[in-house]
Tab-separated table of C-alpha atoms and ligand atoms in Angstrom:
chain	number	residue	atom	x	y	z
A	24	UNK	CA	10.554	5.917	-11.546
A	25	UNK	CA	13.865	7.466	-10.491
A	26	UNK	CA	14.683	8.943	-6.545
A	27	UNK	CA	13.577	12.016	-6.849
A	28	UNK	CA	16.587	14.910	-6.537
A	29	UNK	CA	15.274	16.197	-3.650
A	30	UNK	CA	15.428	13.057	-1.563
A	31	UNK	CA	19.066	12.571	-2.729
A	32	UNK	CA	19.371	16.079	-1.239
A	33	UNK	CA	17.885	15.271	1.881
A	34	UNK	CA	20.007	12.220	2.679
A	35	UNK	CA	23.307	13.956	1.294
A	36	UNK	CA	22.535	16.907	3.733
A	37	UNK	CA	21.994	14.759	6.622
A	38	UNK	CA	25.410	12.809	5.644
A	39	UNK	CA	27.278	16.394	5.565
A	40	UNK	CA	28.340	15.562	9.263
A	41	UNK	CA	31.215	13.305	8.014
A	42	UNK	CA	34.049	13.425	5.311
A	43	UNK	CA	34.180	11.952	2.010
A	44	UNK	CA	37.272	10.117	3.230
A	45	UNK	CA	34.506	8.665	6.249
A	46	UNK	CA	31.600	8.268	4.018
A	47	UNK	CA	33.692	6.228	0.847
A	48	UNK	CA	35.552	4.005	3.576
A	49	UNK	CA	31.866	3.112	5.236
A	50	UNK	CA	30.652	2.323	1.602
A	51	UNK	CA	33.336	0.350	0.479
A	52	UNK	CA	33.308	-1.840	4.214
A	53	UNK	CA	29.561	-2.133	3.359
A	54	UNK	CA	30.191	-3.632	-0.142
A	55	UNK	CA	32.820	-6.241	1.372
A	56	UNK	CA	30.161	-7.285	4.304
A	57	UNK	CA	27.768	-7.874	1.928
A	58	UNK	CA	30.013	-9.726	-0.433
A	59	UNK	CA	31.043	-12.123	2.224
A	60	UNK	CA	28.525	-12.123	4.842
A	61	UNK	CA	25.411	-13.207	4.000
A	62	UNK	CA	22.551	-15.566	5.275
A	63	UNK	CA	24.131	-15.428	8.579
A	64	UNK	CA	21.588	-13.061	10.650
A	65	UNK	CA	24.733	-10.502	11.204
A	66	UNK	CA	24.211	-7.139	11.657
A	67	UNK	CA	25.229	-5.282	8.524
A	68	UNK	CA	24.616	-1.608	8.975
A	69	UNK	CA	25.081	-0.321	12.592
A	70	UNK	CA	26.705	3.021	12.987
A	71	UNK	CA	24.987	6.388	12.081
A	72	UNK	CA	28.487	6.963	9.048
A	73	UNK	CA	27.251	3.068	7.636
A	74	UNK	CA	23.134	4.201	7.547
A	75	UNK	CA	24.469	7.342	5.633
A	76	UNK	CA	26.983	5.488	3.252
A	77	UNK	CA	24.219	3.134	2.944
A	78	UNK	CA	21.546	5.906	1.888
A	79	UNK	CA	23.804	7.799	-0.315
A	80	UNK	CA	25.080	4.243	-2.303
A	81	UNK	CA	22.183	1.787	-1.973
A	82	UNK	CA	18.867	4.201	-1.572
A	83	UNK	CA	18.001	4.952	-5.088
A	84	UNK	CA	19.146	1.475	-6.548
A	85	UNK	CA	16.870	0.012	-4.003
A	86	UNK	CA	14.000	2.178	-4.455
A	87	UNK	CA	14.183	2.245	-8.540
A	88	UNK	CA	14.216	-1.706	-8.539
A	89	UNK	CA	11.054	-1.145	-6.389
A	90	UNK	CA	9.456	1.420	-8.577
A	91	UNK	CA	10.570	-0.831	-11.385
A	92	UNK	CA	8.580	-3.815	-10.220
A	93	UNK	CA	5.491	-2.138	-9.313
A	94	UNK	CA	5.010	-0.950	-13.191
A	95	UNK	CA	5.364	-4.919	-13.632
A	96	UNK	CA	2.352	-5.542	-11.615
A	97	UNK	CA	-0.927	-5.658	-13.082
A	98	UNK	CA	-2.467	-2.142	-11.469
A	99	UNK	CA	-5.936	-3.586	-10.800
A	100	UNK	CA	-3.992	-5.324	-8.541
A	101	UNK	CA	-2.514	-2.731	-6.182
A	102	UNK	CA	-4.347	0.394	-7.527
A	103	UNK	CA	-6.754	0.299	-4.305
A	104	UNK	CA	-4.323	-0.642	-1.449
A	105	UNK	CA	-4.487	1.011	1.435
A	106	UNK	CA	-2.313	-0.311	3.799
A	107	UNK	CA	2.040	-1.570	3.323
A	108	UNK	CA	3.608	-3.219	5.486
A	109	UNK	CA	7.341	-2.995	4.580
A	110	UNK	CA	9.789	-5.726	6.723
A	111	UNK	CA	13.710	-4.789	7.222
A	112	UNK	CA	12.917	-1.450	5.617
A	113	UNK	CA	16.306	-0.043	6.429
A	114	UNK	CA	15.822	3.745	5.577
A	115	UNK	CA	12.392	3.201	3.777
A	116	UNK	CA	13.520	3.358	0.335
A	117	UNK	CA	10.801	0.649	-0.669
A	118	UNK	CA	8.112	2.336	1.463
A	119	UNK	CA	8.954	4.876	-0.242
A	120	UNK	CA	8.657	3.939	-3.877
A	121	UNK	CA	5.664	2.316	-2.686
A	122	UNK	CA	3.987	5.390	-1.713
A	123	UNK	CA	4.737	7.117	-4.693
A	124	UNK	CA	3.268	4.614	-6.995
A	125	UNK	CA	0.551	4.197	-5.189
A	126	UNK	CA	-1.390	7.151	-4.419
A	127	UNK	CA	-4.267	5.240	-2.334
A	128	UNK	CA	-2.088	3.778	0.161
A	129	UNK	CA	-3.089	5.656	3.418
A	130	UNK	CA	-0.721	3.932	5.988
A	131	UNK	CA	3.078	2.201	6.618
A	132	UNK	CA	4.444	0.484	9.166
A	133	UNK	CA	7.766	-0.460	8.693
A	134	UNK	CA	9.712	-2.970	10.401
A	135	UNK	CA	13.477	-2.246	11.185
A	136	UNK	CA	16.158	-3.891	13.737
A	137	UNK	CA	19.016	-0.902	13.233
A	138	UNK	CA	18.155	2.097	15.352
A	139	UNK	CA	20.508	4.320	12.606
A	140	UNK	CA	18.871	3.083	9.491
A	141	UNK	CA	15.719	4.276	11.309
A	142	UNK	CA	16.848	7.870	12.135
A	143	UNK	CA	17.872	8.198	8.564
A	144	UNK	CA	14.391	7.499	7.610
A	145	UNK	CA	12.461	9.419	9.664
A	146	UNK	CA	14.486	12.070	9.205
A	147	UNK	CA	13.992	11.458	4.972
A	148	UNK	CA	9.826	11.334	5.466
A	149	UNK	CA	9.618	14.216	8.053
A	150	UNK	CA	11.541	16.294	5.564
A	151	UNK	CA	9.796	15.233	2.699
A	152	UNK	CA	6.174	16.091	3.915
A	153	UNK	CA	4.868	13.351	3.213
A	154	UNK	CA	1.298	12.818	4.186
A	155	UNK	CA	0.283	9.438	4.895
A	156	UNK	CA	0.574	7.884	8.248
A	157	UNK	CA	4.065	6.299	8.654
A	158	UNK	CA	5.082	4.088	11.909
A	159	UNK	CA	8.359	2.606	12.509
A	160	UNK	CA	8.751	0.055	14.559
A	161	UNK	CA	12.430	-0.994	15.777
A	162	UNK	CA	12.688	-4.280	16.703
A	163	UNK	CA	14.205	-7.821	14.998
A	164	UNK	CA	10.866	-9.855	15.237
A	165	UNK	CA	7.132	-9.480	13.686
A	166	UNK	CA	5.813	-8.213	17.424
A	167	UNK	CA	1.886	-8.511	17.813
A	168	UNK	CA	2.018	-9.448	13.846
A	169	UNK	CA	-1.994	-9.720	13.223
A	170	UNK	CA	-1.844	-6.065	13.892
A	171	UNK	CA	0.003	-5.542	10.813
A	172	UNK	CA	-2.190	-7.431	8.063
A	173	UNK	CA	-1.110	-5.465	5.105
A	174	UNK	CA	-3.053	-4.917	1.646
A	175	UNK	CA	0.881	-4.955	0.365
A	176	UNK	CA	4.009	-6.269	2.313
A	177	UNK	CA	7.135	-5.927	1.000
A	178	UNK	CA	10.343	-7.353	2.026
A	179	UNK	CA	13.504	-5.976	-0.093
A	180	UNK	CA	16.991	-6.824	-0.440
A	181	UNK	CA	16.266	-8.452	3.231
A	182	UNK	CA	15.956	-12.293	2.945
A	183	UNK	CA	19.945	-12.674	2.173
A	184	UNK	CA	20.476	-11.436	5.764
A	185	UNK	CA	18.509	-13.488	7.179
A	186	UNK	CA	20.161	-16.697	8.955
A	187	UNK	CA	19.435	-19.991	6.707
A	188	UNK	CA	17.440	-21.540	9.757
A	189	UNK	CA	15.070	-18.445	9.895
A	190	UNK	CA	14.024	-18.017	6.446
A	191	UNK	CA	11.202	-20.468	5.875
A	192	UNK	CA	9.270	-18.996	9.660
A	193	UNK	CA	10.331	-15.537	8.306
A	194	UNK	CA	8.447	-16.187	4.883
A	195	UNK	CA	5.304	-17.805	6.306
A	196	UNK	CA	4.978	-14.877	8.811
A	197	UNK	CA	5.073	-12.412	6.280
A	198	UNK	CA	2.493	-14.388	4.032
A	199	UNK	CA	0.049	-14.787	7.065
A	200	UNK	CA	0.168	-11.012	7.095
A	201	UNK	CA	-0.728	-10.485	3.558
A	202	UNK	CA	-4.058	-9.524	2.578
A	203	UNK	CA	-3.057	-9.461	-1.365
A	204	UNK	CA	0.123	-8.999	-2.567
A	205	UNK	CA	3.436	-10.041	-1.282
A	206	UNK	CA	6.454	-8.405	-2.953
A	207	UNK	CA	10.540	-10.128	-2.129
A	208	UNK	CA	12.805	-8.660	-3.848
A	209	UNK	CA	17.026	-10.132	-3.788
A	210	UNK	CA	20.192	-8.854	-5.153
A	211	UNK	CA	20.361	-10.310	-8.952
A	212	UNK	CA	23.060	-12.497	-7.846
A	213	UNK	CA	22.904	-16.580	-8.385
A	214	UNK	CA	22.788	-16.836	-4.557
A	215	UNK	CA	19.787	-13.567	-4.531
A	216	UNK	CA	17.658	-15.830	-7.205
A	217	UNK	CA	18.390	-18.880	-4.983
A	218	UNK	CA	16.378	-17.575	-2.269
A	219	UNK	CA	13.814	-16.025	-4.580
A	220	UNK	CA	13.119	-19.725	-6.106
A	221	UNK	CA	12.722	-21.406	-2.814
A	222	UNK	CA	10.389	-18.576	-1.962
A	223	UNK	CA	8.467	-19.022	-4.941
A	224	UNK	CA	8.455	-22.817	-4.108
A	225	UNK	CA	7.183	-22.239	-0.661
A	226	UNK	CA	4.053	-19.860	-1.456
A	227	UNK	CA	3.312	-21.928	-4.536
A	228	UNK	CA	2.802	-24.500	-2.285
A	229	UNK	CA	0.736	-22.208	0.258
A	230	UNK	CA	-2.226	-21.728	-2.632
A	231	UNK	CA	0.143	-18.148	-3.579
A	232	UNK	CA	-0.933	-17.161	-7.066
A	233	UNK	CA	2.619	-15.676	-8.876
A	234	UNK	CA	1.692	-12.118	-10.325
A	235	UNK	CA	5.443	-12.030	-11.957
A	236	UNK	CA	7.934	-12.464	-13.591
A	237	UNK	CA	6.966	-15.690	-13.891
A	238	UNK	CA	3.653	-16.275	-16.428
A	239	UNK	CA	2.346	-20.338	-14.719
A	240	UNK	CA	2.634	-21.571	-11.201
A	241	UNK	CA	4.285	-24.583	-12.126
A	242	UNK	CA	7.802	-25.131	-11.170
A	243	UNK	CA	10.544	-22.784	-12.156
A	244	UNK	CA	11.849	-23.883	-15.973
A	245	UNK	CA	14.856	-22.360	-15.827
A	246	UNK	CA	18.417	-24.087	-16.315
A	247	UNK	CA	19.987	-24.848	-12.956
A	248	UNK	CA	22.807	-23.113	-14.079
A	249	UNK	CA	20.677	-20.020	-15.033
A	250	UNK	CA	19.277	-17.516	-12.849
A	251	UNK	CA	16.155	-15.168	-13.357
A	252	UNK	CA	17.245	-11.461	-12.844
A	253	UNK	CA	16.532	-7.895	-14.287
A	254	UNK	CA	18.073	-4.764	-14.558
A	255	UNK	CA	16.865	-1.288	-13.889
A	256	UNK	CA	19.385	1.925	-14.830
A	257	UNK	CA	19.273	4.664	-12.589
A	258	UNK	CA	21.444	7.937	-12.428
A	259	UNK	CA	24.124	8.985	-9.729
A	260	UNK	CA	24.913	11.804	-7.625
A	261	UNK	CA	28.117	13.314	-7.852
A	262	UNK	CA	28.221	12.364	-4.085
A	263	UNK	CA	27.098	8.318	-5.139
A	264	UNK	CA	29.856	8.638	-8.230
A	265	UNK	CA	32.817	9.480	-5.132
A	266	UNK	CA	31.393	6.725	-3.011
A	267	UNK	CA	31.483	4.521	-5.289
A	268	UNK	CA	34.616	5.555	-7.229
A	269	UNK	CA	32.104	5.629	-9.907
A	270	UNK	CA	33.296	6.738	-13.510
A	271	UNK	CA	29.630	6.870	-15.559
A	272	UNK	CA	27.020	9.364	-13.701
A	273	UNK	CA	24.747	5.809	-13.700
A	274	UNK	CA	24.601	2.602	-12.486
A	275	UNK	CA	22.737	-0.618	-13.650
A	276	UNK	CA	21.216	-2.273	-10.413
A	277	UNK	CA	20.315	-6.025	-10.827
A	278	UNK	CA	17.249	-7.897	-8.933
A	279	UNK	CA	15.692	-11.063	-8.944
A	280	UNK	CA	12.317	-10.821	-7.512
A	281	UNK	CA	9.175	-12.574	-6.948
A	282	UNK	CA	5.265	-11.073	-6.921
A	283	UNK	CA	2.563	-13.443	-5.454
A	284	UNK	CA	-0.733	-13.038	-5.037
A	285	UNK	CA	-3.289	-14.054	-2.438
A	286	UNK	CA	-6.424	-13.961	-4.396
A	287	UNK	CA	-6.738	-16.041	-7.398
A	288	UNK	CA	-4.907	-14.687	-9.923
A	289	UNK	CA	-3.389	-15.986	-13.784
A	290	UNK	CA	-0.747	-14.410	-15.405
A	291	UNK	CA	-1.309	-15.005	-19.027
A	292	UNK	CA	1.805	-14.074	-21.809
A	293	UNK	CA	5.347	-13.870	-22.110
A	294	UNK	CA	8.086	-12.223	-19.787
A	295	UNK	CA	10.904	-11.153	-21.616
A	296	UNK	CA	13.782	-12.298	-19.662
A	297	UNK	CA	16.823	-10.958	-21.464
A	298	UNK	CA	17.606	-7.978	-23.120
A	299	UNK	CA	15.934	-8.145	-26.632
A	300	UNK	CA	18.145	-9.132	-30.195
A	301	UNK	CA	16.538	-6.251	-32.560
A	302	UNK	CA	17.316	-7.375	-36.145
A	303	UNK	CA	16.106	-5.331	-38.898
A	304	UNK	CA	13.081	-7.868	-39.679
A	305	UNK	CA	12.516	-9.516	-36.968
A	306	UNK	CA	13.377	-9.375	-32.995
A	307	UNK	CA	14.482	-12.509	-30.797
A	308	UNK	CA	13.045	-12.761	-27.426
A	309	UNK	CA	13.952	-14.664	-24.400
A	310	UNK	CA	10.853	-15.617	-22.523
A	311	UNK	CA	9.060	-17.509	-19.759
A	312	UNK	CA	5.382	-18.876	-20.637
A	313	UNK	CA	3.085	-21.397	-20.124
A	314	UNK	CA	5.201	-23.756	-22.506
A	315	UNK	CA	8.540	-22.593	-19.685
A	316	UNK	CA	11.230	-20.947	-21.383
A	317	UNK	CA	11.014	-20.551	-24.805
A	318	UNK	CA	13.086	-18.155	-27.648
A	319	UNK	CA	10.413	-16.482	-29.559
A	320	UNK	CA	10.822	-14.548	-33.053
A	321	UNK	CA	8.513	-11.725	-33.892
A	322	UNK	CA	9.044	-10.916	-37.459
A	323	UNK	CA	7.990	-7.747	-39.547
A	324	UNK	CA	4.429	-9.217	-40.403
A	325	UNK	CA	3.550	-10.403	-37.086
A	326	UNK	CA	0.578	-7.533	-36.066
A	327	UNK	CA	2.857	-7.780	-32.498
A	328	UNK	CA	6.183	-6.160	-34.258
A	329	UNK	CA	5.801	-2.648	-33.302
A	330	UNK	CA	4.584	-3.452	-29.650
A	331	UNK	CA	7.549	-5.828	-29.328
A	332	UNK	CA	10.231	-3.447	-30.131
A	333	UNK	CA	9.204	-1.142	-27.495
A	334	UNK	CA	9.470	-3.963	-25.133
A	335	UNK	CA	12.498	-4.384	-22.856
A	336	UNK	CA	13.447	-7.523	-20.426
A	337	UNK	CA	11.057	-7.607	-17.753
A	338	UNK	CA	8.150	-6.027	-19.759
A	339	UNK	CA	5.376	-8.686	-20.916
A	340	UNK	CA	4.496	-9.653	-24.206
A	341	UNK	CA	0.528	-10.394	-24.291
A	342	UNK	CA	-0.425	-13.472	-25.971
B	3	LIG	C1	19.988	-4.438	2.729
B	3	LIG	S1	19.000	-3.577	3.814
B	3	LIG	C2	17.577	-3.225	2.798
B	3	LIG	C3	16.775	-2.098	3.329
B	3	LIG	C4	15.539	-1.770	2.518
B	3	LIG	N1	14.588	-2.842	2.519
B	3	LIG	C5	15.919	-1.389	1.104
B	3	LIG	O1	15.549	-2.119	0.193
B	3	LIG	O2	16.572	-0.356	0.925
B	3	LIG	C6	18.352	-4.866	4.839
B	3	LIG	C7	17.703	-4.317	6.092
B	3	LIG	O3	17.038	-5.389	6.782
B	3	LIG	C8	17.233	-5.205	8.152
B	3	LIG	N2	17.043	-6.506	8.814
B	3	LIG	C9	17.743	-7.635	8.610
B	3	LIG	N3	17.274	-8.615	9.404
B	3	LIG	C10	16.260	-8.072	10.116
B	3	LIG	C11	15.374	-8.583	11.108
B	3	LIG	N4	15.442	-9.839	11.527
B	3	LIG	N5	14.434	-7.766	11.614
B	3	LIG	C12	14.345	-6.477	11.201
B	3	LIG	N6	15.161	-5.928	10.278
B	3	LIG	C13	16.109	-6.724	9.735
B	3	LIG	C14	18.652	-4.689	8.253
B	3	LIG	O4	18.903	-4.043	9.478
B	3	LIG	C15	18.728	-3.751	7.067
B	3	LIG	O5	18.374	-2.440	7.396
């Protein structure tokens, strides 16, 4: 699901206070912090012009990658959740994406250490209307946690920020909080999947049950020098095209993620994890099973061809 317009609006009105010249600088010293400054525990975003630059750039990638995994997860899963708990929400563009997937979910906290990330988004949900009960809270640690237990907790684009030394404490926090389905999502970026493997690693070993992308809870088949990532396209604003110095009116935002479980759970089938090879007879898939990695080809007679070529990286082939 794409950001809807209106939201784009919203955050592009409340950025009208500065200049383009203001607004593209911010962006671009965002990029360069987060190119060279991660894993450290800095502060990234700070200023009121950075939380806007931020919103107008990194908003709608954020939430489509969201709204992307969500159609990943198996609905019986989520389709009754009432409660999110969303950690380093920034703006809220996972809360967010959340909320409109899931039309049960009745309450949000979110958890955010900037002050301007969090007047950006209360400023988005006020002026979008939207009805369910949402409570920020604006602090750097998990305060009175057990409060929080959360049918869904979500953690996006947040663990790269976090200092090395914290990550493992940070993890186990936000798994004791989980009542049944823990979502981390990282840039697509070698060092993004890095953290997203020794996450997987760490709940695997805390009885998690993986939902996706991987289909076993065995250890992690792919090549060292490979790295498990997706792609969702979304469109830009003419506002996010200027920021960005953007020539195409879209941009293809890349995520390695993890979905676990806290209730038994088996993913059975095959994730498609590259872009399909569509020959006339037959179509070559990339995929992660129960066998690990494997190259599959579904040919004209298989009873699965017409299914298959529908299928993109990151959908599931059934078995
Ligand atoms: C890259 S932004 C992502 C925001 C949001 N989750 C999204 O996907 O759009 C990371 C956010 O995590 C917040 N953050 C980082 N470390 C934090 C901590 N220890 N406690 C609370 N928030 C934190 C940052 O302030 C920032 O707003």
């Amino acid at each position: 699901m794409e950001l809807n317009i209106d939201i784009k609006n919203i955050i592009e009105e409340y950025s009208s206070c500065f200049s383009n010249k203001e607004l593209i600088k911010a962006s671009n010293d965002i990029s360069s912090k987060y190119l060279n400054n991660t894993s450290n525990g800095n502060r990234m975003v700070t200023s009121k012009l950075q939380a806007c630059a931020y919103g107008i750039t990194r908003f709608p990638a954020t939430y489509k990658a969201l709204s992307t995994i969500l159609e990943w997860i198996d609905p019986t899963l989520i389709n009754e959740s009432k409660t999110l708990l969303d950690f380093g929400a920034g703006s809220g563009a996972s809360t967010l994406a959340v909320l409109d997937s899931i039309s049960s979910i009745e309450k949000a906290v979110l958890i955010e250490r900037e002050a301007e990330m969090i007047n950006l988004g209360k400023h988005i949900f006020n002026a979008a209307s939207y009805s369910q009960s949402i409570q920020y809270f604006n602090t750097n640690e998990l305060i009175n946690s057990l409060k929080y237990k959360s049918d869904i907790v979500v953690a996006s684009y947040v663990f790269n920020e976090i200092d090395n030394n914290e990550k493992t404490k940070l993890l186990s926090t936000l798994y004791s909080l989980t009542e049944n389905i823990l979502i981390i999502v990282e840039p697509g970026t070698k060092n993004g999947f890095e953290n997203i493997k020794n996450i997987r690693n760490e709940l695997i070993d805390n009885k998690g049950y993986i939902v996706c992308p991987c289909c076993h809870n065995e250890s992690c088949k792919l090549d060292n020098e490979d790295w498990c990532h997706f792609t969702c396209r979304l469109s830009r604003s003419k506002k996010h095209m200027l920021l960005k110095d953007a020539v195409v009116p879209f941009e293809d935002e890349k995520f390695s993620y993890i979905v676990v479980s806290k209730n038994e759970y088996n993913t059975n089938g095959n994730r498609i994890i590259r872009h399909p090879i569509i020959e006339p007879k037959k179509i070559l898939l990339k995929v992660c099973n129960k066998n690990g990695i494997e190259q599959i080809v579904v040919t004209k007679n298989n009873p699965k061809f017409k299914v298959a070529r529908k299928l993109n990286s990151g959908d599931l082939l059934n078995n």
